[in-house]
Amino acid sequence: MYQAPRGTSDIIPEEQAYRLYIEQKAADIARLYGYKRIDTPVFEDTELFLRGVGGATDIVQKEIYTFEDRGGNKLTLRPEGTAPVCRAYLEHGMQNLSQPVKLFYIEANYRYERPQAGRYREFRQFGYEAIGDSDPALDAEVIDMAWQFYVSLGINQLHLIINSIGCPNCRPQYLETLKAYYASQVQTLCNDCKTRMEKNPLRLLDCKNDSCRQLAAAAPRSYEKLCPECAEHFAKLKYFLNLLGLPYEIDHCLVRGLDYYTRTVFEIQPEIEGAQSTIGGGGRYDGLIEELGGKPTPALGFATGIERIAANLKRQNLPVPLIPGPIVFVAYLGETAREAAVKLCGELRKSGIAALQAPGGKSLKAQLRQANSAGVRYTVIIGEDEIKAGTVQLRDMTTSEQNNLPAGQLKELLGKK
Ligand code: AMP
C-alpha cells in the first residue's frame, strides 16, 4: 500500500472545514488592511532562494527540495513566500506603483524538515508583505494585522515578542561584541553553534540547546547597541504598538540571521510551551529587494502556518462553520422513475439547489439509509404513481414527515428552505 510521503498529509473532507475557515478569515483580514492577493509558482530558480533566503540559513543548507528539470534548469520547490513575492514585485514593475505595495498569499511551501507535531515537509502558510516604506507605523500595522487575524479566529492567550536587530550600519559592531562575549565560552556551545560563531553569529541567540540558551540569556542585546536611526525606529515602533493597544514583550534572543533582515523582528506565540509553539513570525527586510537586483527598497512581512492555527483552534475547542452539503436526496422506485429522478436532480442543481442522486440498483429502504447518512434535510421520492399524477413525495428527514405535492412546486419550496 502506498502512503503519503513522510511529512505530508491528505486533507480529507472532514478536515477541509478548518482550512476553508482559516483561509477565508485570512482573506477577510487582508482586505481589511488593504492587501491584494498574489500567487507565485510552486517552483522557482534555485538561485532566487540562495539569494533571497540566504545560503547560510538552515532552510537553504538543509531543507530545500531542489531538482534539475529535463531542460537542465536548477529549480527549487518554494520553501517560503517572501523571496518569490519580491521577485514578482520587481518582475512586474511594482516599484512604479504608489508605495507601499501590499500583497498577501495563501500557499503550500516545502521544507525537508524532521517531521513532528506542527512541523511538516509540506505545509500551508498565510503570509503578507508590505513593500516600499520604512515607516515604523507600517511595522506596527503589520504586527497589528497578524494579531487581529488571530483574534478574529478566537485564538487567545497569545504573546507578541519583538526585537530590533539593527541595520548594516550598527549590526557589525554588535556582532563583534556578541562574538567577543561567546569567544570565552566556546567549550560550552553545541556543535551547530560552533559553526554559527563563524558563519552566522546572530543565530547563536536562538539555539534551542539548553546550555546555549543559558548563554544567550546573558548575551549582549542588539536593541541596546542600535545606531541612532535604528534606535528611533524601534522607539517609534513601541510607541505605535502602545497606541494600538498591543501588549508586547522584548526578547533579545529573537533574531533573523541574514544581512538583509533589518530592524524589526517579531513572533507571536500561544501560551503552550514547546519548540513548535510559534504560530507566526515576521520582520523587516530592507536589504532584500536590492539583493534581488532592485533599487534599495524597505519592506517587511509576516507568515503564519495554517496547520498550526488549525491545531490551536482544536486545542481551544473552537468550532468552525461546517461546509454545507446537499440539502436534498432524490430517491426513486423503478426504471421510469429513475429517468425522472435524473432529470429532477439536474433541474434542482440548475436552480442552485444542491442535490444528491440516488445510486442505481438499491431498494427504497437502502436509498433512505443512504440519504440519512448523507445528512440531507429532505428526500424526494419518485415512483410510477407519482409520475402519473405529476407529483413527488417530499420527506423531511428530521421529522420523518412525508407529503405528496405537485412536482412543479418542489423547486420553489426547496429554494425557500
Ligand atoms: P517561517 O517562514 O519559518 O518564519 O515560519 C512562519 C510560520 O510558518 C511558523 O510560525 C509556523 O506557523 C509555520 N511553519 C513554518 N515551518 C513549518 C513547517 N515545517 N510545518 C508547519 N508549519 C510551519
GROMACS .gro file of C-alpha atoms and ligand atoms in nm:
model
  440
    1MET     CA    1   0.000   0.000   0.000
    2TYR     CA    2   0.124   0.346  -0.084
    3GLN     CA    3   0.122   0.617   0.179
    4ALA     CA    4   0.152   0.994   0.156
    5PRO     CA    5   0.526   1.084   0.167
    6ARG     CA    6   0.675   1.145   0.513
    7GLY     CA    7   0.592   1.492   0.642
    8THR     CA    8   0.292   1.534   0.408
    9SER     CA    9  -0.072   1.456   0.468
   10ASP     CA   10  -0.401   1.439   0.286
   11ILE     CA   11  -0.657   1.695   0.384
   12ILE     CA   12  -0.958   1.467   0.389
   13PRO     CA   13  -1.311   1.613   0.361
   14GLU     CA   14  -1.362   1.625   0.741
   15GLU     CA   15  -1.053   1.843   0.777
   16GLN     CA   16  -1.144   2.083   0.498
   17ALA     CA   17  -1.374   2.295   0.717
   18TYR     CA   18  -1.074   2.415   0.923
   19ARG     CA   19  -0.867   2.503   0.622
   20LEU     CA   20  -1.150   2.680   0.443
   21TYR     CA   21  -1.244   2.880   0.752
   22ILE     CA   22  -0.886   2.988   0.829
   23GLU     CA   23  -0.817   3.083   0.469
   24GLN     CA   24  -1.144   3.276   0.446
   25LYS     CA   25  -1.054   3.469   0.763
   26ALA     CA   26  -0.708   3.535   0.618
   27ALA     CA   27  -0.860   3.681   0.301
   28ASP     CA   28  -1.100   3.889   0.517
   29ILE     CA   29  -0.824   4.040   0.730
   30ALA     CA   30  -0.612   4.107   0.419
   31ARG     CA   31  -0.899   4.302   0.263
   32LEU     CA   32  -0.947   4.496   0.586
   33TYR     CA   33  -0.585   4.615   0.578
   34GLY     CA   34  -0.573   4.674   0.202
   35TYR     CA   35  -0.366   4.375   0.089
   36LYS     CA   36  -0.416   4.220  -0.256
   37ARG     CA   37  -0.369   3.852  -0.330
   38ILE     CA   38  -0.072   3.723  -0.526
   39ASP     CA   39   0.002   3.365  -0.631
   40THR     CA   40   0.353   3.271  -0.733
   41PRO     CA   41   0.475   2.943  -0.888
   42VAL     CA   42   0.530   2.638  -0.672
   43PHE     CA   43   0.889   2.622  -0.800
   44GLU     CA   44   1.140   2.892  -0.881
   45ASP     CA   45   1.500   2.914  -0.995
   46THR     CA   46   1.713   2.776  -0.714
   47GLU     CA   47   1.925   3.091  -0.730
   48LEU     CA   48   1.630   3.303  -0.610
   49PHE     CA   49   1.626   3.121  -0.277
   50LEU     CA   50   2.004   3.110  -0.245
   51ARG     CA   51   1.999   3.489  -0.268
   52GLY     CA   52   1.656   3.560  -0.127
   53VAL     CA   53   1.658   3.330   0.176
   54GLY     CA   54   2.034   3.309   0.210
   55GLY     CA   55   2.298   3.040   0.166
   56ALA     CA   56   2.380   3.037   0.539
   57THR     CA   57   2.024   2.960   0.654
   58ASP     CA   58   1.900   2.621   0.769
   59ILE     CA   59   1.633   2.644   0.500
   60VAL     CA   60   1.883   2.663   0.215
   61GLN     CA   61   2.152   2.444   0.371
   62LYS     CA   62   1.936   2.156   0.484
   63GLU     CA   63   1.577   2.195   0.382
   64ILE     CA   64   1.517   2.287   0.020
   65TYR     CA   65   1.381   2.041  -0.234
   66THR     CA   66   1.599   2.108  -0.534
   67PHE     CA   67   1.591   1.933  -0.870
   68GLU     CA   68   1.701   1.970  -1.226
   69ASP     CA   69   1.429   1.957  -1.491
   70ARG     CA   70   1.465   1.790  -1.830
   71GLY     CA   71   1.597   2.114  -1.974
   72GLY     CA   72   1.880   2.123  -1.717
   73ASN     CA   73   1.725   2.414  -1.523
   74LYS     CA   74   1.802   2.412  -1.150
   75LEU     CA   75   1.472   2.455  -0.969
   76THR     CA   76   1.356   2.453  -0.607
   77LEU     CA   77   1.016   2.392  -0.454
   78ARG     CA   78   0.914   2.713  -0.278
   79PRO     CA   79   1.024   2.689   0.089
   80GLU     CA   80   0.877   3.031   0.184
   81GLY     CA   81   0.679   3.314   0.031
   82THR     CA   82   0.883   3.632   0.072
   83ALA     CA   83   1.154   3.589  -0.191
   84PRO     CA   84   0.905   3.491  -0.467
   85VAL     CA   85   0.681   3.790  -0.382
   86CYS     CA   86   0.981   4.024  -0.401
   87ARG     CA   87   1.082   3.866  -0.732
   88ALA     CA   88   0.728   3.925  -0.863
   89TYR     CA   89   0.733   4.285  -0.731
   90LEU     CA   90   1.042   4.352  -0.942
   91GLU     CA   91   0.935   4.145  -1.242
   92HIS     CA   92   0.602   4.328  -1.272
   93GLY     CA   93   0.743   4.676  -1.219
   94MET     CA   94   0.550   4.728  -0.894
   95GLN     CA   95   0.814   4.974  -0.779
   96ASN     CA   96   0.636   5.218  -1.013
   97LEU     CA   97   0.308   5.186  -0.824
   98SER     CA   98   0.230   5.400  -0.524
   99GLN     CA   99   0.419   5.258  -0.224
  100PRO     CA  100   0.392   5.058  -0.010
  101VAL     CA  101   0.264   4.776  -0.227
  102LYS     CA  102   0.071   4.534  -0.005
  103LEU     CA  103   0.045   4.173  -0.115
  104PHE     CA  104  -0.074   3.854   0.054
  105TYR     CA  105  -0.056   3.485  -0.031
  106ILE     CA  106  -0.202   3.158   0.087
  107GLU     CA  107   0.010   2.873  -0.040
  108ALA     CA  108   0.180   2.540   0.019
  109ASN     CA  109   0.550   2.551   0.099
  110TYR     CA  110   0.807   2.274   0.112
  111ARG     CA  111   1.093   2.214   0.353
  112TYR     CA  112   1.286   1.895   0.413
  113GLU     CA  113   1.247   1.905   0.791
  114ARG     CA  114   1.235   1.633   1.054
  115PRO     CA  115   0.858   1.584   1.076
  116GLN     CA  116   0.695   1.613   1.418
  117ALA     CA  117   0.376   1.762   1.558
  118GLY     CA  118   0.331   2.103   1.395
  119ARG     CA  119   0.631   2.060   1.165
  120TYR     CA  120   0.579   1.913   0.820
  121ARG     CA  121   0.754   1.890   0.487
  122GLU     CA  122   0.454   2.027   0.303
  123PHE     CA  123   0.265   2.292   0.494
  124ARG     CA  124   0.047   2.590   0.415
  125GLN     CA  125   0.119   2.949   0.502
  126PHE     CA  126  -0.079   3.269   0.501
  127GLY     CA  127   0.168   3.549   0.459
  128TYR     CA  128   0.181   3.910   0.354
  129GLU     CA  129   0.439   4.166   0.253
  130ALA     CA  130   0.433   4.547   0.260
  131ILE     CA  131   0.698   4.670   0.019
  132GLY     CA  132   0.830   5.023  -0.028
  133ASP     CA  133   0.800   5.203   0.306
  134SER     CA  134   1.028   5.226   0.611
  135ASP     CA  135   0.778   5.397   0.843
  136PRO     CA  136   0.767   5.226   1.186
  137ALA     CA  137   0.390   5.286   1.183
  138LEU     CA  138   0.383   5.029   0.899
  139ASP     CA  139   0.574   4.780   1.116
  140ALA     CA  140   0.313   4.831   1.387
  141GLU     CA  141   0.032   4.789   1.132
  142VAL     CA  142   0.182   4.462   1.001
  143ILE     CA  143   0.208   4.332   1.358
  144ASP     CA  144  -0.143   4.453   1.438
  145MET     CA  145  -0.283   4.272   1.134
  146ALA     CA  146  -0.125   3.944   1.248
  147TRP     CA  147  -0.262   3.995   1.599
  148GLN     CA  148  -0.613   4.085   1.480
  149PHE     CA  149  -0.612   3.785   1.248
  150TYR     CA  150  -0.566   3.550   1.544
  151VAL     CA  151  -0.821   3.747   1.746
  152SER     CA  152  -1.074   3.710   1.461
  153LEU     CA  153  -1.024   3.333   1.480
  154GLY     CA  154  -1.077   3.332   1.857
  155ILE     CA  155  -0.722   3.221   1.938
  156ASN     CA  156  -0.634   3.363   2.278
  157GLN     CA  157  -0.351   3.377   2.531
  158LEU     CA  158  -0.103   3.493   2.272
  159HIS     CA  159   0.233   3.653   2.334
  160LEU     CA  160   0.377   3.911   2.100
  161ILE     CA  161   0.754   3.918   2.111
  162ILE     CA  162   0.958   4.186   1.939
  163ASN     CA  163   1.319   4.280   1.893
  164SER     CA  164   1.530   4.507   1.674
  165ILE     CA  165   1.841   4.365   1.511
  166GLY     CA  166   1.965   4.694   1.369
  167CYS     CA  167   2.091   4.762   1.020
  168PRO     CA  168   2.413   4.718   0.818
  169ASN     CA  169   2.546   5.032   0.992
  170CYS     CA  170   2.513   4.921   1.351
  171ARG     CA  171   2.498   4.543   1.328
  172PRO     CA  172   2.866   4.471   1.250
  173GLN     CA  173   2.969   4.638   1.574
  174TYR     CA  174   2.705   4.447   1.767
  175LEU     CA  175   2.820   4.121   1.611
  176GLU     CA  176   3.175   4.193   1.725
  177THR     CA  177   3.051   4.246   2.081
  178LEU     CA  178   2.848   3.926   2.055
  179LYS     CA  179   3.141   3.722   1.925
  180ALA     CA  180   3.366   3.860   2.197
  181TYR     CA  181   3.111   3.750   2.458
  182TYR     CA  182   3.092   3.398   2.313
  183ALA     CA  183   3.467   3.366   2.245
  184SER     CA  184   3.547   3.284   2.606
  185GLN     CA  185   3.267   3.025   2.627
  186VAL     CA  186   3.319   2.823   2.308
  187GLN     CA  187   3.355   2.496   2.502
  188THR     CA  188   3.002   2.529   2.635
  189LEU     CA  189   2.848   2.568   2.288
  190CYS     CA  190   2.682   2.287   2.091
  191ASN     CA  191   2.848   2.180   1.765
  192ASP     CA  192   2.599   2.372   1.549
  193CYS     CA  193   2.671   2.690   1.745
  194LYS     CA  194   3.046   2.646   1.700
  195THR     CA  195   2.980   2.669   1.323
  196ARG     CA  196   2.738   2.959   1.376
  197MET     CA  197   3.015   3.153   1.554
  198GLU     CA  198   3.188   3.177   1.218
  199LYS     CA  199   2.904   3.181   0.967
  200ASN     CA  200   2.603   3.338   1.132
  201PRO     CA  201   2.671   3.464   1.487
  202LEU     CA  202   2.323   3.616   1.534
  203ARG     CA  203   2.179   3.267   1.523
  204LEU     CA  204   2.374   3.179   1.840
  205LEU     CA  205   2.094   3.357   2.018
  206ASP     CA  206   1.808   3.134   1.907
  207CYS     CA  207   1.970   2.794   1.954
  208LYS     CA  208   1.728   2.561   2.139
  209ASN     CA  209   2.003   2.366   2.317
  210ASP     CA  210   1.980   2.414   2.699
  211SER     CA  211   2.333   2.531   2.770
  212CYS     CA  212   2.333   2.757   2.462
  213ARG     CA  213   2.007   2.909   2.583
  214GLN     CA  214   2.161   2.996   2.917
  215LEU     CA  215   2.450   3.166   2.744
  216ALA     CA  216   2.215   3.350   2.511
  217ALA     CA  217   2.005   3.478   2.801
  218ALA     CA  218   2.302   3.675   2.935
  219ALA     CA  219   2.437   3.778   2.594
  220PRO     CA  220   2.468   4.144   2.484
  221ARG     CA  221   2.141   4.281   2.349
  222SER     CA  222   2.113   4.413   1.994
  223TYR     CA  223   1.846   4.667   2.090
  224GLU     CA  224   2.092   4.826   2.333
  225LYS     CA  225   2.352   4.869   2.057
  226LEU     CA  226   2.146   5.033   1.782
  227CYS     CA  227   2.260   5.332   1.578
  228PRO     CA  228   2.052   5.648   1.642
  229GLU     CA  229   1.827   5.587   1.335
  230CYS     CA  230   1.752   5.227   1.432
  231ALA     CA  231   1.704   5.326   1.796
  232GLU     CA  232   1.449   5.586   1.690
  233HIS     CA  233   1.274   5.337   1.461
  234PHE     CA  234   1.248   5.086   1.748
  235ALA     CA  235   1.125   5.352   1.990
  236LYS     CA  236   0.855   5.460   1.744
  237LEU     CA  237   0.754   5.101   1.679
  238LYS     CA  238   0.695   5.056   2.053
  239TYR     CA  239   0.509   5.387   2.062
  240PHE     CA  240   0.273   5.277   1.781
  241LEU     CA  241   0.223   4.933   1.934
  242ASN     CA  242   0.118   5.104   2.257
  243LEU     CA  243  -0.110   5.332   2.059
  244LEU     CA  244  -0.279   5.027   1.905
  245GLY     CA  245  -0.308   4.863   2.247
  246LEU     CA  246  -0.091   4.564   2.157
  247PRO     CA  247   0.087   4.409   2.456
  248TYR     CA  248   0.443   4.314   2.362
  249GLU     CA  249   0.748   4.164   2.525
  250ILE     CA  250   1.102   4.240   2.410
  251ASP     CA  251   1.328   3.939   2.370
  252HIS     CA  252   1.687   3.995   2.260
  253CYS     CA  253   1.712   3.627   2.157
  254LEU     CA  254   1.458   3.672   1.878
  255VAL     CA  255   1.663   3.713   1.561
  256ARG     CA  256   1.672   3.659   1.186
  257GLY     CA  257   2.025   3.581   1.091
  258LEU     CA  258   2.067   3.740   0.749
  259ASP     CA  259   2.222   4.064   0.637
  260TYR     CA  260   1.916   4.194   0.458
  261TYR     CA  261   1.694   4.146   0.763
  262THR     CA  262   1.687   4.476   0.940
  263ARG     CA  263   1.542   4.637   1.248
  264THR     CA  264   1.205   4.488   1.346
  265VAL     CA  265   1.164   4.117   1.408
  266PHE     CA  266   0.859   3.973   1.578
  267GLU     CA  267   0.690   3.647   1.664
  268ILE     CA  268   0.353   3.550   1.802
  269GLN     CA  269   0.339   3.252   2.034
  270PRO     CA  270   0.047   3.080   2.203
  271GLU     CA  271   0.067   3.009   2.575
  272ILE     CA  272   0.174   2.644   2.537
  273GLU     CA  273   0.537   2.564   2.590
  274GLY     CA  274   0.742   2.374   2.334
  275ALA     CA  275   0.966   2.404   2.034
  276GLN     CA  276   0.681   2.420   1.782
  277SER     CA  277   0.481   2.678   1.972
  278THR     CA  278   0.546   2.973   1.741
  279ILE     CA  279   0.238   3.030   1.535
  280GLY     CA  280   0.367   3.313   1.317
  281GLY     CA  281   0.656   3.546   1.268
  282GLY     CA  282   0.790   3.821   1.053
  283GLY     CA  283   1.010   4.121   1.026
  284ARG     CA  284   1.168   4.391   0.821
  285TYR     CA  285   1.400   4.307   0.530
  286ASP     CA  286   1.513   4.642   0.394
  287GLY     CA  287   1.804   4.483   0.206
  288LEU     CA  288   1.626   4.205   0.021
  289ILE     CA  289   1.488   4.380  -0.287
  290GLU     CA  290   1.833   4.523  -0.354
  291GLU     CA  291   1.985   4.177  -0.306
  292LEU     CA  292   1.749   4.054  -0.580
  293GLY     CA  293   1.863   4.325  -0.822
  294GLY     CA  294   1.621   4.610  -0.747
  295LYS     CA  295   1.698   4.954  -0.610
  296PRO     CA  296   1.717   4.986  -0.229
  297THR     CA  297   1.358   4.932  -0.110
  298PRO     CA  298   1.246   4.899   0.251
  299ALA     CA  299   0.993   4.623   0.318
  300LEU     CA  300   0.853   4.391   0.580
  301GLY     CA  301   0.627   4.091   0.609
  302PHE     CA  302   0.474   3.816   0.816
  303ALA     CA  303   0.388   3.447   0.772
  304THR     CA  304   0.182   3.204   0.974
  305GLY     CA  305   0.118   2.830   0.939
  306ILE     CA  306  -0.237   2.715   0.858
  307GLU     CA  307  -0.184   2.372   1.022
  308ARG     CA  308  -0.060   2.531   1.344
  309ILE     CA  309  -0.361   2.760   1.350
  310ALA     CA  310  -0.592   2.460   1.299
  311ALA     CA  311  -0.414   2.283   1.588
  312ASN     CA  312  -0.473   2.585   1.811
  313LEU     CA  313  -0.841   2.602   1.716
  314LYS     CA  314  -0.876   2.234   1.806
  315ARG     CA  315  -0.683   2.273   2.129
  316GLN     CA  316  -0.917   2.552   2.233
  317ASN     CA  317  -1.223   2.357   2.115
  318LEU     CA  318  -1.321   2.646   1.890
  319PRO     CA  319  -1.593   2.538   1.648
  320VAL     CA  320  -1.553   2.611   1.278
  321PRO     CA  321  -1.850   2.651   1.043
  322LEU     CA  322  -1.938   2.329   0.861
  323ILE     CA  323  -1.914   2.326   0.485
  324PRO     CA  324  -2.280   2.289   0.379
  325GLY     CA  325  -2.358   1.971   0.184
  326PRO     CA  326  -2.656   1.891  -0.041
  327ILE     CA  327  -2.992   1.955   0.120
  328VAL     CA  328  -3.193   1.706  -0.083
  329PHE     CA  329  -3.158   1.344  -0.189
  330VAL     CA  330  -3.361   1.221  -0.485
  331ALA     CA  331  -3.477   0.858  -0.445
  332TYR     CA  332  -3.679   0.659  -0.697
  333LEU     CA  333  -3.868   0.335  -0.747
  334GLY     CA  334  -3.843   0.166  -1.085
  335GLU     CA  335  -3.674   0.239  -1.417
  336THR     CA  336  -3.915   0.508  -1.544
  337ALA     CA  337  -3.889   0.691  -1.213
  338ARG     CA  338  -3.511   0.668  -1.239
  339GLU     CA  339  -3.524   0.881  -1.554
  340ALA     CA  340  -3.745   1.134  -1.380
  341ALA     CA  341  -3.504   1.137  -1.082
  342VAL     CA  342  -3.201   1.204  -1.302
  343LYS     CA  343  -3.388   1.487  -1.476
  344LEU     CA  344  -3.511   1.635  -1.147
  345CYS     CA  345  -3.159   1.635  -0.997
  346GLY     CA  346  -3.032   1.823  -1.300
  347GLU     CA  347  -3.310   2.084  -1.271
  348LEU     CA  348  -3.260   2.133  -0.898
  349ARG     CA  349  -2.887   2.197  -0.942
  350LYS     CA  350  -2.956   2.443  -1.224
  351SER     CA  351  -3.170   2.637  -0.976
  352GLY     CA  352  -2.884   2.638  -0.728
  353ILE     CA  353  -3.025   2.366  -0.501
  354ALA     CA  354  -2.755   2.113  -0.406
  355ALA     CA  355  -2.895   1.766  -0.473
  356LEU     CA  356  -2.772   1.408  -0.442
  357GLN     CA  357  -2.881   1.147  -0.692
  358ALA     CA  358  -2.959   0.801  -0.554
  359PRO     CA  359  -2.714   0.537  -0.677
  360GLY     CA  360  -2.855   0.268  -0.905
  361GLY     CA  361  -2.998  -0.072  -0.809
  362LYS     CA  362  -3.087  -0.009  -0.445
  363SER     CA  363  -3.411  -0.074  -0.260
  364LEU     CA  364  -3.603   0.229  -0.137
  365LYS     CA  365  -3.505   0.136   0.219
  366ALA     CA  366  -3.136   0.133   0.125
  367GLN     CA  367  -3.177   0.465  -0.056
  368LEU     CA  368  -3.332   0.624   0.253
  369ARG     CA  369  -3.050   0.487   0.469
  370GLN     CA  370  -2.805   0.648   0.231
  371ALA     CA  371  -2.997   0.978   0.242
  372ASN     CA  372  -2.978   0.965   0.621
  373SER     CA  373  -2.604   0.912   0.634
  374ALA     CA  374  -2.553   1.188   0.377
  375GLY     CA  375  -2.710   1.424   0.630
  376VAL     CA  376  -2.962   1.579   0.387
  377ARG     CA  377  -3.260   1.763   0.525
  378TYR     CA  378  -3.505   1.629   0.264
  379THR     CA  379  -3.556   1.329   0.044
  380VAL     CA  380  -3.770   1.342  -0.267
  381ILE     CA  381  -3.922   1.007  -0.360
  382ILE     CA  382  -4.049   0.941  -0.710
  383GLY     CA  383  -4.237   0.622  -0.811
  384GLU     CA  384  -4.460   0.521  -1.105
  385ASP     CA  385  -4.771   0.659  -0.926
  386GLU     CA  386  -4.612   0.998  -0.867
  387ILE     CA  387  -4.507   1.022  -1.232
  388LYS     CA  388  -4.861   0.950  -1.347
  389ALA     CA  389  -5.004   1.208  -1.105
  390GLY     CA  390  -4.733   1.466  -1.175
  391THR     CA  391  -4.638   1.474  -0.806
  392VAL     CA  392  -4.346   1.385  -0.578
  393GLN     CA  393  -4.320   1.267  -0.218
  394LEU     CA  394  -4.117   1.503  -0.002
  395ARG     CA  395  -3.982   1.354   0.319
  396ASP     CA  396  -3.844   1.568   0.598
  397MET     CA  397  -3.554   1.358   0.730
  398THR     CA  398  -3.556   1.510   1.078
  399THR     CA  399  -3.929   1.460   1.148
  400SER     CA  400  -3.990   1.168   0.906
  401GLU     CA  401  -4.299   1.359   0.792
  402GLN     CA  402  -4.385   1.284   0.429
  403ASN     CA  403  -4.607   1.490   0.196
  404ASN     CA  404  -4.729   1.450  -0.157
  405LEU     CA  405  -4.700   1.770  -0.357
  406PRO     CA  406  -4.719   1.882  -0.720
  407ALA     CA  407  -4.377   1.831  -0.886
  408GLY     CA  408  -4.390   2.190  -1.012
  409GLN     CA  409  -4.387   2.329  -0.655
  410LEU     CA  410  -4.075   2.145  -0.546
  411LYS     CA  411  -3.808   2.383  -0.672
  412GLU     CA  412  -3.978   2.685  -0.522
  413LEU     CA  413  -4.032   2.510  -0.189
  414LEU     CA  414  -3.674   2.379  -0.160
  415GLY     CA  415  -3.537   2.711  -0.282
  416LYS     CA  416  -3.708   2.883   0.011
  417LYS     CA  417  -3.572   2.628   0.259
  418AMP     P1  418   0.887   3.092   0.896
  418AMP     O1  419   0.852   3.104   0.750
  418AMP     O2  420   0.989   2.984   0.922
  418AMP     O3  421   0.917   3.224   0.963
  418AMP     O4  422   0.755   3.036   0.969
  418AMP     C1  423   0.640   3.111   0.987
  418AMP     C2  424   0.530   3.020   1.039
  418AMP     O5  425   0.502   2.918   0.941
  418AMP     C3  426   0.566   2.941   1.164
  418AMP     O6  427   0.541   3.017   1.279
  418AMP     C4  428   0.473   2.823   1.154
  418AMP     O7  429   0.341   2.858   1.195
  418AMP     C5  430   0.471   2.796   1.006
  418AMP     N1  431   0.569   2.693   0.968
  418AMP     C6  432   0.700   2.711   0.936
  418AMP     N2  433   0.757   2.595   0.905
  418AMP     C7  434   0.663   2.499   0.918
  418AMP     C8  435   0.661   2.357   0.900
  418AMP     N3  436   0.768   2.289   0.861
  418AMP     N4  437   0.544   2.290   0.923
  418AMP     C9  438   0.433   2.357   0.961
  418AMP     N5  439   0.430   2.491   0.981
  418AMP    C10  440   0.542   2.561   0.958
   0.00000   0.00000   0.00000
